[in-house]
XYZ file of C-alpha atoms in Angstrom:
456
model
C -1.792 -27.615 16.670
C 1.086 -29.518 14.957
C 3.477 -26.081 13.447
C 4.618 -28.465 10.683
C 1.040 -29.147 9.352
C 0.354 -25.530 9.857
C 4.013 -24.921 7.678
C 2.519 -27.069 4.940
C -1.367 -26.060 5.079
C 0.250 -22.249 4.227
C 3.032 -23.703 1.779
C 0.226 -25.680 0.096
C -1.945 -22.079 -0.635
C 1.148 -20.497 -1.453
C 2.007 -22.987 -3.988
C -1.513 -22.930 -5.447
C -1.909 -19.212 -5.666
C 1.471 -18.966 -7.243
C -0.054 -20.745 -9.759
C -3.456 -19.239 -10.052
C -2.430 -15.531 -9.467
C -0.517 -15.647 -12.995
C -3.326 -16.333 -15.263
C -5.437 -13.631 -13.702
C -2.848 -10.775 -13.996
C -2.567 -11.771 -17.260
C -6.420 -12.122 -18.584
C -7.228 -8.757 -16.524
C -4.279 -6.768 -19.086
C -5.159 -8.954 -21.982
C -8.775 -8.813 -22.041
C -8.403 -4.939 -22.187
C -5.967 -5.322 -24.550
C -8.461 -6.759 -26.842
C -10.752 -4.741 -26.205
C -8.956 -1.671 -27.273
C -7.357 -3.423 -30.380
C -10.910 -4.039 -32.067
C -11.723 -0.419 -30.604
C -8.992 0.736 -33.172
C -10.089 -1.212 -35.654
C -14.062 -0.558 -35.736
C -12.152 3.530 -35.584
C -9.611 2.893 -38.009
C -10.590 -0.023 -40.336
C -7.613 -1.001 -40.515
C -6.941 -4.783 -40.431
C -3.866 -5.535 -38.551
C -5.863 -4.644 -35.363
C -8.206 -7.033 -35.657
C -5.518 -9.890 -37.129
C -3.513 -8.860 -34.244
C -7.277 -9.297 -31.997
C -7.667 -12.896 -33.224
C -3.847 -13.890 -32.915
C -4.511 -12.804 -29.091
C -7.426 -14.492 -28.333
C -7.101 -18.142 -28.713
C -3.791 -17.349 -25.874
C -6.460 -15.497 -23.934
C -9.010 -18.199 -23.994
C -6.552 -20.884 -22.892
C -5.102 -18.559 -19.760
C -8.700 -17.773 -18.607
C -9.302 -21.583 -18.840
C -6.248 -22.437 -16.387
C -7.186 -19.426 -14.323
C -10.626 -20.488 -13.524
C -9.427 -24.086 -13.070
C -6.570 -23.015 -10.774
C -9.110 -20.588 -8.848
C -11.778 -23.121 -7.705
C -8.807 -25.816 -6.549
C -7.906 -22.565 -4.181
C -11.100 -22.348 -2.808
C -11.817 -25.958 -1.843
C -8.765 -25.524 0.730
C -10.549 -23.082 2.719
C -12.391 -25.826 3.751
C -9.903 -28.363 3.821
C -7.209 -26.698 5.714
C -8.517 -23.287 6.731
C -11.892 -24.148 8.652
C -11.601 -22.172 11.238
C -10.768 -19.450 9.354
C -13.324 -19.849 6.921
C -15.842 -20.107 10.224
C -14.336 -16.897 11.650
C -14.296 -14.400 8.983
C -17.405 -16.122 6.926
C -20.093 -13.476 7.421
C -17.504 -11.009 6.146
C -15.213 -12.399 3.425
C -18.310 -15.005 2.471
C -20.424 -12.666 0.829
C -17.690 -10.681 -1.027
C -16.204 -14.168 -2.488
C -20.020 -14.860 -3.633
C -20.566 -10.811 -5.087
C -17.199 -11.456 -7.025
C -18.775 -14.751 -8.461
C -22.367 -13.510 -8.792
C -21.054 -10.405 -10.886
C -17.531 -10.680 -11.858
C -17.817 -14.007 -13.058
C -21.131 -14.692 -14.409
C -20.329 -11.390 -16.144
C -17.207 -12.732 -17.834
C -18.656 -16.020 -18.424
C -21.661 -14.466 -20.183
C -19.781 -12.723 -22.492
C -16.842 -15.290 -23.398
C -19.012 -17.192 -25.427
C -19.920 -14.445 -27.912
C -16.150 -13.084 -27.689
C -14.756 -16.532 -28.728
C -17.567 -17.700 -31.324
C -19.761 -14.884 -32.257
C -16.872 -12.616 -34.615
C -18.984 -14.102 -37.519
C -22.605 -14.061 -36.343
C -23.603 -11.228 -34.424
C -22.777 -7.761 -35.724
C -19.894 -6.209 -35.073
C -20.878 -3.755 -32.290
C -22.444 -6.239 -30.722
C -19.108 -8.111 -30.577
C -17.229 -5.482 -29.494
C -19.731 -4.546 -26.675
C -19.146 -8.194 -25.272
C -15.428 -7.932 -25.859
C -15.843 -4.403 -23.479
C -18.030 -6.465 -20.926
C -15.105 -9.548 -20.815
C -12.964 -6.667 -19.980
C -14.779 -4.833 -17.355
C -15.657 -7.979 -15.618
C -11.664 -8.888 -15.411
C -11.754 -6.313 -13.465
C -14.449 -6.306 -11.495
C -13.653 -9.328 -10.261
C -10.162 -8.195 -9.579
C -12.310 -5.357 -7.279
C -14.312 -8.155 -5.159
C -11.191 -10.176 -4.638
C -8.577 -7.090 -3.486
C -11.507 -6.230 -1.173
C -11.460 -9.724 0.588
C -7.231 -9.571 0.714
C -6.973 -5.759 1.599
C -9.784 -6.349 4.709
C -7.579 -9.145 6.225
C -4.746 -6.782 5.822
C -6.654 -3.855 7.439
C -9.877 -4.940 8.749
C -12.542 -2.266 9.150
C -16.335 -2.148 9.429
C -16.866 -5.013 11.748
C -17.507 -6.520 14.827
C -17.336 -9.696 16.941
C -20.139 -12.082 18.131
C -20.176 -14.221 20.860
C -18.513 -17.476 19.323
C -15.865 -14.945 18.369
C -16.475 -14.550 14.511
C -16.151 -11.038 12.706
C -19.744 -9.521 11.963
C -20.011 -7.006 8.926
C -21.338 -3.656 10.678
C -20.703 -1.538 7.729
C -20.390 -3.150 4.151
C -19.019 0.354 3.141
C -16.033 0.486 5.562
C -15.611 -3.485 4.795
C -15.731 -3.352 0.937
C -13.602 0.583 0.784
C -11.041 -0.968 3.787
C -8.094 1.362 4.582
C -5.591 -0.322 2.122
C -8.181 -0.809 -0.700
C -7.978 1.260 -2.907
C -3.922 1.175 -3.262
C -4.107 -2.468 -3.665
C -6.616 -2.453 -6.490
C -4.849 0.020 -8.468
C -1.029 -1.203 -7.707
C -2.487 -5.128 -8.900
C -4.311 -3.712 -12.042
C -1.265 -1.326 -13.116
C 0.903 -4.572 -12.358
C -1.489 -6.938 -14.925
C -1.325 -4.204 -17.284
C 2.281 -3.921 -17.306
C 2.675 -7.652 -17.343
C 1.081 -8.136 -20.464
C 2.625 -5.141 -21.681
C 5.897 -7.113 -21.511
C 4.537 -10.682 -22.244
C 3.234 -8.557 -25.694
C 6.026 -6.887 -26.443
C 8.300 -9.941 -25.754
C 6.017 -11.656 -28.163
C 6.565 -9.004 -30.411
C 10.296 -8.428 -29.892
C 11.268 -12.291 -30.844
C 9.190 -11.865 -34.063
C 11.145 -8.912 -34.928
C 14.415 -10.956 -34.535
C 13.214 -13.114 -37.048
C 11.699 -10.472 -39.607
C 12.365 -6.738 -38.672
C 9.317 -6.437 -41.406
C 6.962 -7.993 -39.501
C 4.569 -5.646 -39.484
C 1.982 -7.088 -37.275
C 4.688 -7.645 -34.672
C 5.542 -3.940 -35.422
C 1.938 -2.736 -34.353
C 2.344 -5.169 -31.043
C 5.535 -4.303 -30.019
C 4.731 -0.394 -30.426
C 1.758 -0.830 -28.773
C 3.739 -2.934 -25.667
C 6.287 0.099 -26.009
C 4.089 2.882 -25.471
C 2.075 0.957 -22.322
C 5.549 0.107 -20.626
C 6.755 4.110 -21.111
C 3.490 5.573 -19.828
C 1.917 3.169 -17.142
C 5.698 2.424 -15.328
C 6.237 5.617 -13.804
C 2.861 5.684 -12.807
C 2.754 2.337 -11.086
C 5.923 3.989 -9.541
C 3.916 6.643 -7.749
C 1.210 4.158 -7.015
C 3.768 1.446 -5.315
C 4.995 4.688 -2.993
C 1.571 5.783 -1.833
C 0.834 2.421 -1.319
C 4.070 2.036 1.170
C 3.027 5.053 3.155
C -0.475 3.705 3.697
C 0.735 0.433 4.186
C 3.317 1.873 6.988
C 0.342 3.753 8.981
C -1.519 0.134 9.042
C 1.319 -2.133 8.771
C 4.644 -0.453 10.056
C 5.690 -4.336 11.182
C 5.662 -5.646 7.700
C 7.640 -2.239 6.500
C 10.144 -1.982 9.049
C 11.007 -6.150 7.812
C 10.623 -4.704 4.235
C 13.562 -2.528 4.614
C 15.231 -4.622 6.873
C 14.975 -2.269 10.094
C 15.567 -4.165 13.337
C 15.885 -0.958 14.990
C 14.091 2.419 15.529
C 16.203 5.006 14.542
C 16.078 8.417 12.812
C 17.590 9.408 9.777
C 16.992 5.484 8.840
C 19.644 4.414 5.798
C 17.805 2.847 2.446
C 19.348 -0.629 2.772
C 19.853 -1.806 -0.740
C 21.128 -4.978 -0.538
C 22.303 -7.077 2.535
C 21.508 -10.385 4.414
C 19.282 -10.052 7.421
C 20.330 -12.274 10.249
C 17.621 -12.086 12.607
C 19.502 -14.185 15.142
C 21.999 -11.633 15.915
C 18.973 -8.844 14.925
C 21.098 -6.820 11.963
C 21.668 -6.795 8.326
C 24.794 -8.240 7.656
C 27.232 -7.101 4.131
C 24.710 -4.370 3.603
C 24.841 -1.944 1.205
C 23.094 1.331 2.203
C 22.156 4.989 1.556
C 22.143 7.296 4.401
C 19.114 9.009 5.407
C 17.313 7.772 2.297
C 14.798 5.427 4.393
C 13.338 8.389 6.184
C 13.275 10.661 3.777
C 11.373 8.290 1.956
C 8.909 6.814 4.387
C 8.132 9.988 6.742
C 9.447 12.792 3.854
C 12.157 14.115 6.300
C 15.438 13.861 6.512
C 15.719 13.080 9.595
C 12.564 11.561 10.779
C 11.871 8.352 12.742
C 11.612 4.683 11.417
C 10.361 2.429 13.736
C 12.199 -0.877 13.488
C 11.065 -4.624 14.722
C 11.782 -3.508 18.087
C 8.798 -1.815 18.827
C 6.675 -4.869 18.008
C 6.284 -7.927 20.365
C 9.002 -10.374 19.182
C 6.365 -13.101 18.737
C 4.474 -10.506 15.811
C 7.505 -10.217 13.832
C 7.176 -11.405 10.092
C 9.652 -13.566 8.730
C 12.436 -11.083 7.741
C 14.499 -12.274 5.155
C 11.602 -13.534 3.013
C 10.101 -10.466 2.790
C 13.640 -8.366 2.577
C 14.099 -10.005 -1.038
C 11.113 -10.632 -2.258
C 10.524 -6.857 -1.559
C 13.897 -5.795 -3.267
C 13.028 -8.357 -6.513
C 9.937 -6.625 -7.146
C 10.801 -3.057 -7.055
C 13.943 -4.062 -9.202
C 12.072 -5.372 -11.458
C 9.649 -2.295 -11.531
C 12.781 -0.239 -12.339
C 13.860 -3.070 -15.009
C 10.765 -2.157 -16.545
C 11.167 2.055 -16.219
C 14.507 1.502 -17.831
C 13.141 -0.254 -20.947
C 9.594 2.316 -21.300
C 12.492 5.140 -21.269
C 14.729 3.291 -23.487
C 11.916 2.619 -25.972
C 11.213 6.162 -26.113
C 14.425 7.384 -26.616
C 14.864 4.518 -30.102
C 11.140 5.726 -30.879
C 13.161 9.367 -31.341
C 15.774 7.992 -33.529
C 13.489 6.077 -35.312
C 14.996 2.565 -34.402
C 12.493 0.556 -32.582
C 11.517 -1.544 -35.126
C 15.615 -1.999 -35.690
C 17.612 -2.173 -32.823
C 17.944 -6.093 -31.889
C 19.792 -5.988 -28.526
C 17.163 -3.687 -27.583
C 14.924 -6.802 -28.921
C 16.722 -9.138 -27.195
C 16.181 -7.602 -23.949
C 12.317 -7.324 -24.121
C 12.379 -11.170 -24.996
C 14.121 -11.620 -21.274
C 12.108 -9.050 -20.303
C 8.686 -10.967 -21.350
C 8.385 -12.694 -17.796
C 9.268 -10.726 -15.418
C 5.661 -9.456 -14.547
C 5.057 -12.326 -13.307
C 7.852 -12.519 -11.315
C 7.312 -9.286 -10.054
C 3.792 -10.181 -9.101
C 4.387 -13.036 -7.407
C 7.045 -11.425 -5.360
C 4.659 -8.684 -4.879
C 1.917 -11.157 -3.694
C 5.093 -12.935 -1.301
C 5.498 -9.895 0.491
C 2.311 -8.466 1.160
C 1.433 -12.124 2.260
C 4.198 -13.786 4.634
C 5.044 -9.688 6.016
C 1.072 -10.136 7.363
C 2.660 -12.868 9.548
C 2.005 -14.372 12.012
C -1.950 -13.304 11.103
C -4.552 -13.988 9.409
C -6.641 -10.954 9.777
C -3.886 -8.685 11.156
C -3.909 -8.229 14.401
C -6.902 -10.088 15.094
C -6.673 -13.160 14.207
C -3.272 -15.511 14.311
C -2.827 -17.812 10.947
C -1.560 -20.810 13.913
C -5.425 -20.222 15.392
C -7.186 -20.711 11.579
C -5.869 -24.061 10.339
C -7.969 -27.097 10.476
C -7.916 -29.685 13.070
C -5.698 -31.777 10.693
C -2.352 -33.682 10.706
C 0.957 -33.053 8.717
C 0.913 -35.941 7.126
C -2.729 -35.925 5.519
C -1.711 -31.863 4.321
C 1.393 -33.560 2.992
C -0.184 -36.029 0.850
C -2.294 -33.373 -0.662
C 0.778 -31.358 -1.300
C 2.397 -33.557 -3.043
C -0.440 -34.526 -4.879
C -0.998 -30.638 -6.265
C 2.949 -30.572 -6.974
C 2.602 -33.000 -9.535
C -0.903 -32.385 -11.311
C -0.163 -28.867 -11.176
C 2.969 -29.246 -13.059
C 1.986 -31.880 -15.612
C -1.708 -30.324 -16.404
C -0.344 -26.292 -16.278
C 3.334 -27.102 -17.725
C 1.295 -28.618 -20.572
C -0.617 -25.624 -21.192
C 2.438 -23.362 -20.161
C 3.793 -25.415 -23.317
C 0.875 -24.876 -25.703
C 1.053 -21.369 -24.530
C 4.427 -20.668 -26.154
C 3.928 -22.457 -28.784
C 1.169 -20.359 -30.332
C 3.934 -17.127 -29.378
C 6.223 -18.633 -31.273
C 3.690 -18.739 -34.442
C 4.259 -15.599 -36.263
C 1.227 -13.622 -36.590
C 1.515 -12.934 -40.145
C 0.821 -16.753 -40.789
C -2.012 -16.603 -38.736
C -2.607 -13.722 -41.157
C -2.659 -15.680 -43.901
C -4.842 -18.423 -42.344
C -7.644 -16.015 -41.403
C -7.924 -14.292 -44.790
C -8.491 -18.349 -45.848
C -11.402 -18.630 -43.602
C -12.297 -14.970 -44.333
C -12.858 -15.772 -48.163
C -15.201 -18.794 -46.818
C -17.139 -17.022 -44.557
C -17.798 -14.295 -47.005
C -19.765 -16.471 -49.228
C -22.540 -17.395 -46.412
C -22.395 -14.331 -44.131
C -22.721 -10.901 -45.508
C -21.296 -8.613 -42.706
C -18.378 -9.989 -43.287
């Protein structure tokens, strides 16, 4: 098989699921976000939750559009340019894809309806039940699909035919796979904190323009209070998830922290450039001992570098070196402002403090940076596999050429960015309405509705 098409079939799902994993993270956080705002208000009765609930949901609508849109391009190029793939792992991953659509999905899509349209004509229990069930099926279907990546990253419960495909033997040991259960709560604790910081972003630039906002108050407070509390946590989470992922993975760890070498008392290489020509971190910055102390908890204990793996199972180093590094500094971006929120909450300048404001607004995107990285190196440091171990990613393309997968590239580069930038576009525009205008445009339709709809 030609290595270029195989370079372009893998840069060709990377580029799509760039694009696709966004508008998940975000729905999965902003559906429960809803969810709990009209919580508060059917608790409360108080009205800026539920002004705050319809300024949210026309953004939500329009990202769970482009994610399902984005989604089912994905899946056609299983067939396309992963076929043998696809006919490998089938009678595992198969049935998982179609739970998380037969569930998840029809779930979600059951629901939408009455969460978009029904506010004024089903009661409002009802309402919020659906808005609940939107919500749970976000993530549920966030469940099906970390099951189908965490079994190709450690494969369990199976077993192999004669034409060499992987037979489910236990659904239990498939579905509950060694790295499960830290991948589904790292990704949700990442889409939570995402839209923590696309909310309080939102809610930040409004304060720059009217400290008295107090709709962007409620939003940014709210944003605050998830960044301070969930950040440390997903923290812990990302650590556990680096041990388990060194007992199942120690090749993608050891190019993680850029470890060419087995040694003990391993140094926690901060920054550097990995040359893996000359097999060494060059212009590196590093903290002695910190690498073992963090990955085996002694001081002294043993790191196993590259070295120990057959040259030809090596992931691509520097790839996964940064986008490693950009990920957990921007998880520690994101402690720094939770703290730092906390700390103005004390003194009573939240609402007040604009460079604080300023910083949140830069601050907005970087969830989805992180996540992508995230995605980047749990991805390319599975390299050169498939199904790790098992199955090589040069063994699962298609029989096709580079020139009919680059024709297809280039054809998603340009309706991806002219279809998504335009709703990228329309996306920020209704962030950049304040929500107190939207305010004043609901009680207008409020005072219609009124006159042919009692529960209102």
């Amino acid at each position: 098989m030609n290595e270029l098409a195989v370079d372009l079939a893998r840069f060709q799902f990377a580029f799509t699921v760039s694009f696709h994993i966004i508008f998940p993270a975000f729905t999965i956080g902003l559906a429960s976000y809803l969810a709990v705002l009209e919580g508060l208000y059917l608790k409360t009765g108080k009205h800026k939750y539920i002004e705050l609930y319809h300024y949210w949901i026309k953004i939500f609508a329009i990202s769970f559009g482009m994610g399902v849109v984005s989604g089912i391009v994905m899946s056609y190029q299983f067939g396309t340019n992963w076929s043998v793939f696809s006919d490998k792992t089938g009678p595992v991953l198969g049935p998982l894809m179609g739970y998380e659509v037969f569930t998840a999905f029809f779930l979600e899509a059951g629901f939408l309806g009455v969460m978009l349209f029904g506010m004024n004509r089903v009661g409002k229990k009802l309402h919020f039940l659906s808005t609940v069930i939107v919500a749970f099926g976000t993530l549920f279907s966030a469940f099906w699909i970390l099951s189908v990546n965490s079994w190709m990253q450690t494969p369990a419960g199976y077993s192999m035919n004669e034409l060499g495909q992987f037979i489910p033997e236990d659904w239990w040991a498939v579905v509950f796979n060694p790295s499960f259960p830290y991948r589904l709560v790292h990704m949700v604790l990442a889409a939570f904190l995402t839209t923590a910081f696309v909310v309080g972003g939102v809610g930040a630039f409004h304060l720059l323009r009217s400290q008295s906002n107090h709709l962007a108050r409620t939003m940014f407070s709210m944003a605050m209070w998830m960044a301070a509390i969930v950040t440390p946590i997903q923290v812990i989470v990302g650590d556990l998830h680096g041990l388990n992922t060194l007992e199942h993975q120690p090749a993608k760890v050891a190019a993680m922290e850029g470890h060419f070498e087995t040694q003990k008392g391993a140094p926690l290489i901060l920054f550097g450039l990995p040359n893996e020509e000359e097999k060494t971190v060059d212009y590196k910055i590093a903290i002695p001992h910190l690498g073992s102390l963090i990955l085996t908890h002694e001081w002294n204990g043993e790191v196993k570098g590259l070295d120990a793996f057959p040259e030809d199972e090596h992931p691509p180093v520097g790839i996964v070196f940064w986008s490693f590094r950009i990920m957990v500094g921007i998880g520690f971006l994101m402690l720094a402002v939770g703290l730092t929120s906390l700390w103005l909450r004390r003194k009573d300048d939240l609402f007040h403090n604009e460079w604080f404001h300023r910083c949140c607004v830069v601050m907005a995107p970087t969830g989805f940076v992180a996540i992508i990285c995230g995605w980047v190196t749990t991805e390319v440091g599975r390299q050169p596999f498939t199904v790790y171990g098992l199955l090589r990613t040069i063994d699962s393309i298609s029989p096709v050429n580079a020139a009919a997968v680059s024709v297809s590239l280039a054809a998603f580069v340009v309706v991806y960015f002219t279809v998504f930038g335009a709703g990228f576009f329309y996306l920020l525009r209704l962030m950049r309405k304040s929500p107190t205008k939207y305010q004043a445009e609901l009680k207008g339709q409020s005072a219609v509705s009124t006159t042919t709809d009692p529960r209102l």
